[in-house]
CSV table of C-alpha atoms and ligand atoms in Angstrom, one decimal:
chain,number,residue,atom,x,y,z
V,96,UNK,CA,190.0,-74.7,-79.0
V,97,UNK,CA,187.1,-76.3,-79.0
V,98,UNK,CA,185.2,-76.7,-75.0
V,99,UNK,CA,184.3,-79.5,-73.0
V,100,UNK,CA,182.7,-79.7,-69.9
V,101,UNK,CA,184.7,-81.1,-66.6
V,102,UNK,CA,183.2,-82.9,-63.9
V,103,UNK,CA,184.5,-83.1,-60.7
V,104,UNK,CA,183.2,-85.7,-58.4
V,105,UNK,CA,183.5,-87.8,-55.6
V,106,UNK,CA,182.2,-90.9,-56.5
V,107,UNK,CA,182.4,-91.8,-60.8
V,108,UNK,CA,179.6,-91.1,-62.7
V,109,UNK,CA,177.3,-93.8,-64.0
V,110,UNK,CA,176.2,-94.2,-67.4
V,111,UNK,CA,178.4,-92.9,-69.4
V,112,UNK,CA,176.8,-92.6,-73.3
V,113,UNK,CA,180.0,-95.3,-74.4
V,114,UNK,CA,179.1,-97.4,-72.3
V,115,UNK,CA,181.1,-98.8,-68.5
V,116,UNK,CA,184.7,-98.3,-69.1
V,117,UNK,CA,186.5,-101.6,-69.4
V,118,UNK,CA,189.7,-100.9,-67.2
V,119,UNK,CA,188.5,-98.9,-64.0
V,120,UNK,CA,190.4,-98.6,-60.9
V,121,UNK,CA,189.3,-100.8,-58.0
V,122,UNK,CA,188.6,-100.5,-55.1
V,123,UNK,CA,186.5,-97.6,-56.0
V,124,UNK,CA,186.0,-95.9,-52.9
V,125,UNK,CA,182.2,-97.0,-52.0
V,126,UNK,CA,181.4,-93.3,-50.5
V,127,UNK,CA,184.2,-91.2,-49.9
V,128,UNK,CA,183.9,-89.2,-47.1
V,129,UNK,CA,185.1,-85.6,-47.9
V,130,UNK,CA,188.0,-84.5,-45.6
V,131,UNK,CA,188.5,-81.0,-47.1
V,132,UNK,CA,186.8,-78.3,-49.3
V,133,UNK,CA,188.6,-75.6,-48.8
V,134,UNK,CA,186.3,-72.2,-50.1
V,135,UNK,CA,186.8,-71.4,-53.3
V,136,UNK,CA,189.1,-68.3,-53.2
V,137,UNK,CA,187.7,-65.4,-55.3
V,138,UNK,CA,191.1,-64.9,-57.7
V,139,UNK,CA,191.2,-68.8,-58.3
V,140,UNK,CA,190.1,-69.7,-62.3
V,141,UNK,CA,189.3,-73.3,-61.4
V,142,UNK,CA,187.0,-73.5,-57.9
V,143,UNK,CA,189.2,-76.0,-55.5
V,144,UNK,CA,187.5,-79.3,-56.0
V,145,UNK,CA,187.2,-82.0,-53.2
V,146,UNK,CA,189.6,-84.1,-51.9
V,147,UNK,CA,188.3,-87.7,-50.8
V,148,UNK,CA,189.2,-89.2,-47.5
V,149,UNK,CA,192.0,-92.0,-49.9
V,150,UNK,CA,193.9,-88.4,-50.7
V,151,UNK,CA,192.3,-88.5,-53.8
V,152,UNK,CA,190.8,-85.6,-56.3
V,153,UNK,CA,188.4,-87.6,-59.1
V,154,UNK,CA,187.1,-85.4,-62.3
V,155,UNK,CA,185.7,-87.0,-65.8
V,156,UNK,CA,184.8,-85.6,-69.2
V,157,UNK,CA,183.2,-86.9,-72.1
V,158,UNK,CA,186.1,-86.7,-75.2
V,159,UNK,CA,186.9,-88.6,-78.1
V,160,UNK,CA,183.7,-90.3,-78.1
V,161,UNK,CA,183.8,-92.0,-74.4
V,162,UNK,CA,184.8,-90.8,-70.9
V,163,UNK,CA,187.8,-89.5,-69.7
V,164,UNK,CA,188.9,-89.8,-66.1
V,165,UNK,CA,191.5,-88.8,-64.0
V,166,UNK,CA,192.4,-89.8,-60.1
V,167,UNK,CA,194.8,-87.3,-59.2
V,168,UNK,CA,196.5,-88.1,-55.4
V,169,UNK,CA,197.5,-85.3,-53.2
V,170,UNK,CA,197.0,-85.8,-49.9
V,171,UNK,CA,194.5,-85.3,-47.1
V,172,UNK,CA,196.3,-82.0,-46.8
V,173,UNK,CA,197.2,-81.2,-50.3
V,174,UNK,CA,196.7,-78.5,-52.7
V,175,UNK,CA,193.2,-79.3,-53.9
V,176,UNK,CA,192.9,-76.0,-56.0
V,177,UNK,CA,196.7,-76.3,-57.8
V,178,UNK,CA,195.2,-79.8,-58.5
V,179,UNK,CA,192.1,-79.2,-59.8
V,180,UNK,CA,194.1,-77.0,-62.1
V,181,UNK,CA,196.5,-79.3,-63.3
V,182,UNK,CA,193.5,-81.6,-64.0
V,183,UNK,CA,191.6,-78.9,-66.0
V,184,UNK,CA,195.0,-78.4,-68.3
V,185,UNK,CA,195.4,-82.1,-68.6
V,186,UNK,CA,191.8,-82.8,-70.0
V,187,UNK,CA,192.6,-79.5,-72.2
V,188,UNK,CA,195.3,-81.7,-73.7
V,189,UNK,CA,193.4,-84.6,-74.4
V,190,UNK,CA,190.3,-82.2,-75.9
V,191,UNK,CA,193.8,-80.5,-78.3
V,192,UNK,CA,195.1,-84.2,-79.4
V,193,UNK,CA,191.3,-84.9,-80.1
V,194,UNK,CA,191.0,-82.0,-82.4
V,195,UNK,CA,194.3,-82.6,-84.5
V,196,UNK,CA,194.0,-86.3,-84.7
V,197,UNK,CA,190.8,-87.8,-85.3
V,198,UNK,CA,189.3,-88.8,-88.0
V,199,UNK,CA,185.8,-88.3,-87.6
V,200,UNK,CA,186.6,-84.3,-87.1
V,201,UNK,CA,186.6,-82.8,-91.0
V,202,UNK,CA,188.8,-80.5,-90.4
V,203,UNK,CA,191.2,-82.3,-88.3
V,204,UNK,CA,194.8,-82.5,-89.4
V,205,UNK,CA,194.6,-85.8,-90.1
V,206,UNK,CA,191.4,-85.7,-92.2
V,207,UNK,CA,193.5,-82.8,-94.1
V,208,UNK,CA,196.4,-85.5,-94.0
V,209,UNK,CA,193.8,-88.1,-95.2
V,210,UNK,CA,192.6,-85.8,-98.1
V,211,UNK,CA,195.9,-84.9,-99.4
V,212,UNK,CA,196.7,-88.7,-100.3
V,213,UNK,CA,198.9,-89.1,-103.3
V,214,UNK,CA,199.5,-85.4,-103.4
V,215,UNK,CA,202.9,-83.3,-102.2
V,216,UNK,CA,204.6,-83.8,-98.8
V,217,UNK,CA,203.0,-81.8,-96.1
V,218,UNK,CA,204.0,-80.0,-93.0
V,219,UNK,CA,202.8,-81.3,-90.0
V,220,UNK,CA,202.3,-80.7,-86.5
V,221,UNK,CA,204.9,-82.2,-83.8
V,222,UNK,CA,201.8,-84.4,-82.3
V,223,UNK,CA,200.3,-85.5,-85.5
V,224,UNK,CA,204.1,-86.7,-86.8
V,225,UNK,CA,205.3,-87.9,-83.5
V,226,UNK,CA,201.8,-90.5,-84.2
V,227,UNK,CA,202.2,-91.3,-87.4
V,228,UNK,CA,205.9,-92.4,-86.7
V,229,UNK,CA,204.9,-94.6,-83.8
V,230,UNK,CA,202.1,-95.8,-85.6
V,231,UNK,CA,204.3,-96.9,-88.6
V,232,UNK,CA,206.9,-98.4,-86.1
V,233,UNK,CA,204.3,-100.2,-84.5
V,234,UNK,CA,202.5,-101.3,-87.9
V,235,UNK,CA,205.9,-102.9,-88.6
V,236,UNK,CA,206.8,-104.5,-85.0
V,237,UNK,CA,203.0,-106.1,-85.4
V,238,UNK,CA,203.0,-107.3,-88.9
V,239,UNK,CA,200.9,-105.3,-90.2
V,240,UNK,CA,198.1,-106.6,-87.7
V,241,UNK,CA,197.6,-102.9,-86.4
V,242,UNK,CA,197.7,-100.7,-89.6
V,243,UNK,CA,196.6,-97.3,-89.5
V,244,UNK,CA,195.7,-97.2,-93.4
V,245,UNK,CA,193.0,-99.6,-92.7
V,246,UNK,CA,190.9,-96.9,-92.7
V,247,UNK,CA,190.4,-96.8,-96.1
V,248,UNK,CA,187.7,-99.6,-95.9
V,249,UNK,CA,187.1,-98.9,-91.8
V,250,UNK,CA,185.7,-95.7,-93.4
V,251,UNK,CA,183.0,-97.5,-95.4
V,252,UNK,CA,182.2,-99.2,-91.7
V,253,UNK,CA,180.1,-97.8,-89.3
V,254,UNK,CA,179.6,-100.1,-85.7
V,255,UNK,CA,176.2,-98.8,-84.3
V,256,UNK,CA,173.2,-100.5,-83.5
V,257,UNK,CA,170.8,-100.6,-86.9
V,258,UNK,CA,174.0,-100.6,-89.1
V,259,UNK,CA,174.6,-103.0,-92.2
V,260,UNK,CA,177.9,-104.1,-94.1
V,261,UNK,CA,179.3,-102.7,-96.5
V,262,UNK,CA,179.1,-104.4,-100.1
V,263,UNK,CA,182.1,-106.8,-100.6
V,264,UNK,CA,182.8,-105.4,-104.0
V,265,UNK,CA,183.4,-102.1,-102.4
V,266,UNK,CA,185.7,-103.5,-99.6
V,267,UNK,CA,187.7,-105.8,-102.1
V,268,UNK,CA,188.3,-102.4,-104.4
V,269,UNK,CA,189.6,-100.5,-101.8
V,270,UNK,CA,192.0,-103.2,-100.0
V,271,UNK,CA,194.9,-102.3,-102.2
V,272,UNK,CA,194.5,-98.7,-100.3
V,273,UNK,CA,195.8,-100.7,-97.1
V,274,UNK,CA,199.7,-100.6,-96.3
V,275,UNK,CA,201.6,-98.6,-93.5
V,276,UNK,CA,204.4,-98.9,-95.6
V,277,UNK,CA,203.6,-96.3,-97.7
V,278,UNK,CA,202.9,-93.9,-95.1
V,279,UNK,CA,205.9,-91.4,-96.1
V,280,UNK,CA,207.7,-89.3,-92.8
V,281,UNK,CA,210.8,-87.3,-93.6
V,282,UNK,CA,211.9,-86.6,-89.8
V,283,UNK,CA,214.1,-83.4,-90.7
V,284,UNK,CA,211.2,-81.8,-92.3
V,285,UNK,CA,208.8,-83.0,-90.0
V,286,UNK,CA,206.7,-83.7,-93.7
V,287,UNK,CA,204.5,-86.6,-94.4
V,288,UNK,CA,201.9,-88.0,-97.3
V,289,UNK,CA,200.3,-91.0,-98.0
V,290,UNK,CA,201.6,-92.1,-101.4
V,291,UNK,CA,198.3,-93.6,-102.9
V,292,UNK,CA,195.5,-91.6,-104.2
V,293,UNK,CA,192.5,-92.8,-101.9
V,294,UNK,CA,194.4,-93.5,-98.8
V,295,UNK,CA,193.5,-92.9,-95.5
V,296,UNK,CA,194.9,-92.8,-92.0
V,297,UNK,CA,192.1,-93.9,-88.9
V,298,UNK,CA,194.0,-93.1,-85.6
V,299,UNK,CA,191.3,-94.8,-83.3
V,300,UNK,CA,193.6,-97.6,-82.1
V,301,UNK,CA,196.3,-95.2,-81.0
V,302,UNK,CA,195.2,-91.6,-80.4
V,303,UNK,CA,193.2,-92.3,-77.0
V,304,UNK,CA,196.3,-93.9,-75.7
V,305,UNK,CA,198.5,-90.7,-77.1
V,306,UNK,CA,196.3,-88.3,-75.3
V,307,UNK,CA,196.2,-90.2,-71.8
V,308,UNK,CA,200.4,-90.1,-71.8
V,309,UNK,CA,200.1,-86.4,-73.0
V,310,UNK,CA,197.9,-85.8,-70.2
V,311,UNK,CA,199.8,-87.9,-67.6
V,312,UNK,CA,203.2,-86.4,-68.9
V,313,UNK,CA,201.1,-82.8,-68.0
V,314,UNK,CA,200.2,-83.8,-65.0
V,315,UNK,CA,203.7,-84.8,-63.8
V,316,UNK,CA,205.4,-81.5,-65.4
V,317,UNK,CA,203.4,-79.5,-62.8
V,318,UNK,CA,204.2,-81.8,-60.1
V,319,UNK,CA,201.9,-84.4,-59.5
V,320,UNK,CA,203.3,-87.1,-60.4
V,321,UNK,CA,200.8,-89.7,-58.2
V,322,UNK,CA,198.0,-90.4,-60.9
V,323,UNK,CA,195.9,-92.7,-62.9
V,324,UNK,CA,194.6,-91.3,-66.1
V,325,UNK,CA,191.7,-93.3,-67.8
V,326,UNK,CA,190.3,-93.0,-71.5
V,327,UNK,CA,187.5,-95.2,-72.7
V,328,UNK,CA,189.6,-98.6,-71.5
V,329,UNK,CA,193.3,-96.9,-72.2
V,330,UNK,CA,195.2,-96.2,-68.7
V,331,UNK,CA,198.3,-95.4,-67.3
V,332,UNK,CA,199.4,-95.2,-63.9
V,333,UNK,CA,201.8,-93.3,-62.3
V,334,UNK,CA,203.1,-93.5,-58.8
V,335,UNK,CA,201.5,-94.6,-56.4
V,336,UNK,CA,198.4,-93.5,-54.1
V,337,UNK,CA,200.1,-92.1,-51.1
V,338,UNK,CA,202.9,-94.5,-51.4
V,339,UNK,CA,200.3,-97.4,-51.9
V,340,UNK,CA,200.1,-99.2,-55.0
V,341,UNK,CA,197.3,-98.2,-57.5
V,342,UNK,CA,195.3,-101.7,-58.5
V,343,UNK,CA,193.7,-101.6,-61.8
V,344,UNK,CA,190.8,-104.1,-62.5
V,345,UNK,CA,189.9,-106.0,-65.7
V,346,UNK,CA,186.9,-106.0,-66.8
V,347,UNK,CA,184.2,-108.8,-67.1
V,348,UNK,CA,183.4,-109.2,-70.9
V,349,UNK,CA,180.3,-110.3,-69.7
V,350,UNK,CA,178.9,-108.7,-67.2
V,351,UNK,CA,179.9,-106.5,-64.5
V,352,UNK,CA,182.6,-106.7,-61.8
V,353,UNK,CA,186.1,-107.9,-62.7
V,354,UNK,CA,187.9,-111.1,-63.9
V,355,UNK,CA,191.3,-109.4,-61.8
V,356,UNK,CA,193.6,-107.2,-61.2
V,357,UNK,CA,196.6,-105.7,-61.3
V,358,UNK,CA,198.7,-103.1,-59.4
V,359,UNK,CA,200.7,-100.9,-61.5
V,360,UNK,CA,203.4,-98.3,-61.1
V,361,UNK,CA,204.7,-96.1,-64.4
V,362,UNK,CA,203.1,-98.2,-66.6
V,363,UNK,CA,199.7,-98.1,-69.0
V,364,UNK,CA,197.2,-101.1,-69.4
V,365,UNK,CA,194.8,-100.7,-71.8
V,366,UNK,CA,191.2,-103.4,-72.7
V,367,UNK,CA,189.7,-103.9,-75.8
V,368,UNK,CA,187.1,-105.9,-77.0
V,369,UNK,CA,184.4,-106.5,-79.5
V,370,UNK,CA,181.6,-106.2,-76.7
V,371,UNK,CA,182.4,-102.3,-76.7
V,372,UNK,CA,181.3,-101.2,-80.5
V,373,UNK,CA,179.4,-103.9,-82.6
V,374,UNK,CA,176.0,-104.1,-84.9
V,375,UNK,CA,174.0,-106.8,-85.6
V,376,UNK,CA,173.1,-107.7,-88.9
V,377,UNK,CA,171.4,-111.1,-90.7
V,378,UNK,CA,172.0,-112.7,-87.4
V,379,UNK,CA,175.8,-111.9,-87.5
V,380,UNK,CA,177.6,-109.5,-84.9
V,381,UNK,CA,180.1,-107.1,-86.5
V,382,UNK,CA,182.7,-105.7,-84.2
V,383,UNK,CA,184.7,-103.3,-84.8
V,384,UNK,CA,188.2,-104.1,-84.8
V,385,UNK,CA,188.9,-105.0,-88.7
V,386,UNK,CA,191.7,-107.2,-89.9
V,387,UNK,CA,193.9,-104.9,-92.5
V,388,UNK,CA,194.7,-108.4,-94.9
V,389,UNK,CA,190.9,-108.8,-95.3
V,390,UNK,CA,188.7,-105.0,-94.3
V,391,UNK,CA,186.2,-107.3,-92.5
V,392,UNK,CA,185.6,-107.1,-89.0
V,393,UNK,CA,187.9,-110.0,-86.9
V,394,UNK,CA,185.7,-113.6,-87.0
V,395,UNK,CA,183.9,-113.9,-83.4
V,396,UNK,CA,184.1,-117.2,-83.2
V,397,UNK,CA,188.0,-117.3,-82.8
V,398,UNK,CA,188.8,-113.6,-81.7
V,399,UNK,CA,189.1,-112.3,-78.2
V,400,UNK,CA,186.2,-111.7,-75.9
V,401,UNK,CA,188.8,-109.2,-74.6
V,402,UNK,CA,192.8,-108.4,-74.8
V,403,UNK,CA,194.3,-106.3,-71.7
V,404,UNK,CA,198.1,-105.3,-72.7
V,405,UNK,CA,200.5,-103.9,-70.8
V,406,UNK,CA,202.9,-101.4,-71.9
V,407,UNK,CA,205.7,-98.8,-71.0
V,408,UNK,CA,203.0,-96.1,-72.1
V,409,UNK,CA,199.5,-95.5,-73.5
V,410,UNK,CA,200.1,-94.9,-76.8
V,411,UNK,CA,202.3,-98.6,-77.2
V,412,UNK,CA,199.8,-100.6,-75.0
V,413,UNK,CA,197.0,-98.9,-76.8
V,414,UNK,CA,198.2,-100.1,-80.6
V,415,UNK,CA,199.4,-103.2,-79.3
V,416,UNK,CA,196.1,-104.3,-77.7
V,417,UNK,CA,194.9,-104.2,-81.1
V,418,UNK,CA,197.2,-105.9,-82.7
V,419,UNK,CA,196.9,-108.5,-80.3
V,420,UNK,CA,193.0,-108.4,-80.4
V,421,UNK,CA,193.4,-109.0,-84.8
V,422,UNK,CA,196.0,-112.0,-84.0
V,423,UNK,CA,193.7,-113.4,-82.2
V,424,UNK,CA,194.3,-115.2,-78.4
V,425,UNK,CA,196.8,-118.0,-79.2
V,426,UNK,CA,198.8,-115.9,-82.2
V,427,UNK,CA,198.2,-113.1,-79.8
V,428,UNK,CA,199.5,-114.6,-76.8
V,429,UNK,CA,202.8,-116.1,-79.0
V,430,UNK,CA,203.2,-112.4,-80.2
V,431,UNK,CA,203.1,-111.2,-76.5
V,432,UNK,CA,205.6,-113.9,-75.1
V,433,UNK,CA,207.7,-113.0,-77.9
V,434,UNK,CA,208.2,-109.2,-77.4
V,435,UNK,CA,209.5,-108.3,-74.3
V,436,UNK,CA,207.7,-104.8,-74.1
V,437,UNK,CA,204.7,-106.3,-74.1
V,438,UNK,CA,202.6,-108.2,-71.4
V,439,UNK,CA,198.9,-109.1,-71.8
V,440,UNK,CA,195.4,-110.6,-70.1
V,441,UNK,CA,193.7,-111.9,-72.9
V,442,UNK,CA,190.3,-113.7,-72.2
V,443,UNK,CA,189.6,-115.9,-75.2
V,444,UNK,CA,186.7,-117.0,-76.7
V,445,UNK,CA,185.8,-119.4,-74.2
V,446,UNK,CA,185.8,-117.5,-71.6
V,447,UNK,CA,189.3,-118.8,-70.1
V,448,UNK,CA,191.9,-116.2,-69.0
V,449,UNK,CA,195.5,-116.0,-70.5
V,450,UNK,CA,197.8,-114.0,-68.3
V,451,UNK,CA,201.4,-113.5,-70.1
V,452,UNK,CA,204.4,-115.1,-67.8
V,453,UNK,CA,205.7,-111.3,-67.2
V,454,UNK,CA,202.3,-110.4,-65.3
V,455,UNK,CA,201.6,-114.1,-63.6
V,456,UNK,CA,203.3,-112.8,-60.0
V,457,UNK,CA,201.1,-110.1,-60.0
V,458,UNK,CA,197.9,-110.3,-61.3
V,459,UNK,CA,195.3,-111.1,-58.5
V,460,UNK,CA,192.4,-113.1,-60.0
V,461,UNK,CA,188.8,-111.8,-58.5
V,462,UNK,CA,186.7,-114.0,-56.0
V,463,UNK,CA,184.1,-116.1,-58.2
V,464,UNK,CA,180.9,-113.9,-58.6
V,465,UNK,CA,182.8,-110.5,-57.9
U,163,LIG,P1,190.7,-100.0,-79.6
U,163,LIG,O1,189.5,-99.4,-79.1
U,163,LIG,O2,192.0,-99.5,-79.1
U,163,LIG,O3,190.6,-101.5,-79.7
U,163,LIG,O4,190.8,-99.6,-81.1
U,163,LIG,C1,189.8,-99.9,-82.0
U,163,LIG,C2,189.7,-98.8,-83.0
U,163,LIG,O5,190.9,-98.8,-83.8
U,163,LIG,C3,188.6,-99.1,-84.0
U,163,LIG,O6,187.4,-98.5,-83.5
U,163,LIG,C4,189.1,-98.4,-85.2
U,163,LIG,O7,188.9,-97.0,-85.1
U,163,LIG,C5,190.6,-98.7,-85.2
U,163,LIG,N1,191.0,-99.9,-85.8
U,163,LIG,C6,190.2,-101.0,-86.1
U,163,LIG,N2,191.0,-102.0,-86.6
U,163,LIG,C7,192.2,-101.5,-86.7
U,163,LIG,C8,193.5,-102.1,-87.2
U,163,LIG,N3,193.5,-103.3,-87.6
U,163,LIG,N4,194.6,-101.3,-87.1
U,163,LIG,C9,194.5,-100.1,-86.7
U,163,LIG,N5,193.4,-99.5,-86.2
U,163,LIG,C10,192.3,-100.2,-86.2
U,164,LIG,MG1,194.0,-99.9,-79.4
């Protein structure tokens, strides 16, 4: 297993390298005022971390390229070291799903999956099928907006500052490599291949939201079931904070402080938007949610500044946010009112906010300026 470093704080780190998270939890408590640090006992593995005067333990760690956080509630007079524990497992579990499902890892099973395109069916892992199946049922439910084989041509894209486009010819050669369809699962093998030489599978738009409901699901087998889990804009929340409702905030697109929020109980939002990975180029902006019909980058002028969904978990809100985000807001928003297991916040280009009729009872729009 690979390691990763944990942070356990009272207050959330600033300046994280990917940038402010776009979902965070508000009120953040401005200086928490420790209640209880109980000495570390000497047989403990994990020192007992703080518990903040809300009832709260906070910890963050840098995985699958942005920050990880979990808010873990247990009580003025909880167990603060069974806790941190629990914590430390969880973010294992996200650091595990990172290693077996990205793309950017060689040696990954998916890159292995990726490489054996148009070869035999292969073996795979529970996690790695378990994806692929939801991301092909989700492929179809979206019309093919969110497509995991797009990353045939997102391959040939990379969204950092100083970066450049592709060459059409190459994107137009490789667009026939883009179709969930032929993503081949046989369930009662647990077997799988991609049936076109060339293919490739990018799980970026589903695998953050994967690990946050692997690490929630942890988190609630070892009895702590009171918890917000946060990945680089991909939440869920479970419970409640001491029997009070956790309030999630959506993020400004431009700026800081929030446009709202909502409060949420066993349910995941997750925020994307284009302001979070981009390049300039020839006085163009490139962002980098690609639409699968076309392998270029969604057109700013009529995308999203920023979609919020709402989902029973992670890994659904996660993939739907970016199908939502490639529909764009009013194809997006029809989408949304259409499919009952889906609610969204979508700020379109103009700045106005679209709250789905499922979330309009609840979400509480910020003071002007906040
Ligand atoms: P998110 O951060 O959830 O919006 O996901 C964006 C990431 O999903 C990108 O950075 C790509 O790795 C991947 N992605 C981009 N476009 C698509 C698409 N149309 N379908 C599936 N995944 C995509
Ligand atoms: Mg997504």
């Amino acid at each position: 297993m690979r390691r990763f470093a944990l942070l356990f704080a009272l207050v959330a780190c600033e300046g994280a390298p990917s940038g402010p998270a776009p979902t965070r939890v508000v009120p953040p408590p401005p200086d928490p005022e420790v209640v209880e640090a109980k000495p570390p006992a000497a047989a403990q593995e994990v020192d007992a971390p703080p518990i903040r005067k809300d009832g709260t333990i906070y910890a963050e760690s840098e995985l699958m390229g942005t920050r990880f956080s979990i808010n873990l509630w247990v009580g003025a007079d909880g167990d603060a070291s069974a806790g941190g524990e629990a914590i430390h497992a969880a973010i294992a579990e996200v650091d595990r799903i990172e290693g077996l499902a990205s793309e950017w890892i060689a040696q990954s099973e998916l890159s292995r999956f990726s490489d054996g395109a148009g070869g035999p069916m292969m073996e795979l892992s529970p996690d790695l099928f378990a994806l692929l199946r939801r991301s092909r049922e989700l492929a179809e439910a979206s019309d093919g907006a969110f497509d995991p084989t797009f990353y045939a041509i997102g391959d040939l894209w990379k969204f950092e500052p100083g970066s450049r486009p592709p060459a059409p010819e190459e994107i137009e050669a490789r667009l026939a490599l883009i179709g969930w369809e032929r993503i081949e699962l046989d369930p009662e093998s647990r077997r799988g291949r991609l049936q076109t030489p060339g293919m490739k599978v990018g799980l970026g738009a589903i695998a953050k939201g994967y690990a946050v409901d692997r690490a929630a699901k942890l988190l609630r087998d070892r009895g702590f079931a009171d918890h917000i889990v946060e990945g680089g804009g991909d939440t869920y929340v479970s419970g409640s904070k001491g029997g009070q409702a956790w309030v999630v905030g959506i993020q400004r697109p431009d700026g800081p402080g929030t446009v709202g929020a909502l409060p949420l109980r066993d349910r995941a939002l997750v925020t994307s938007g284009g302001y979070q990975r981009f390049f300039e180029f020839d006085g163009k902006r490139y962002a980098h949610i690609i639409d699968p019909r076309t392998g270029w980058p969604l057109d700013e002028a009529e995308s999203a500044l920023s979609v919020s969904v709402v989902a029973a978990d992670a890994t659904d809100a996660d993939a739907y946010c970016t199908a939502v985000a490639v529909m764009g807001p009013t194809r997006g928003m029809a989408f949304v009112e259409a499919t009952p297991a889906v609610e969204a916040v979508i700020i379109d280009h103009s700045g106005e906010v679209r709250v789905s009729t499922g979330l309009r009872e609840i979400f509480v729009t910020a003071p002007a300026g906040k």
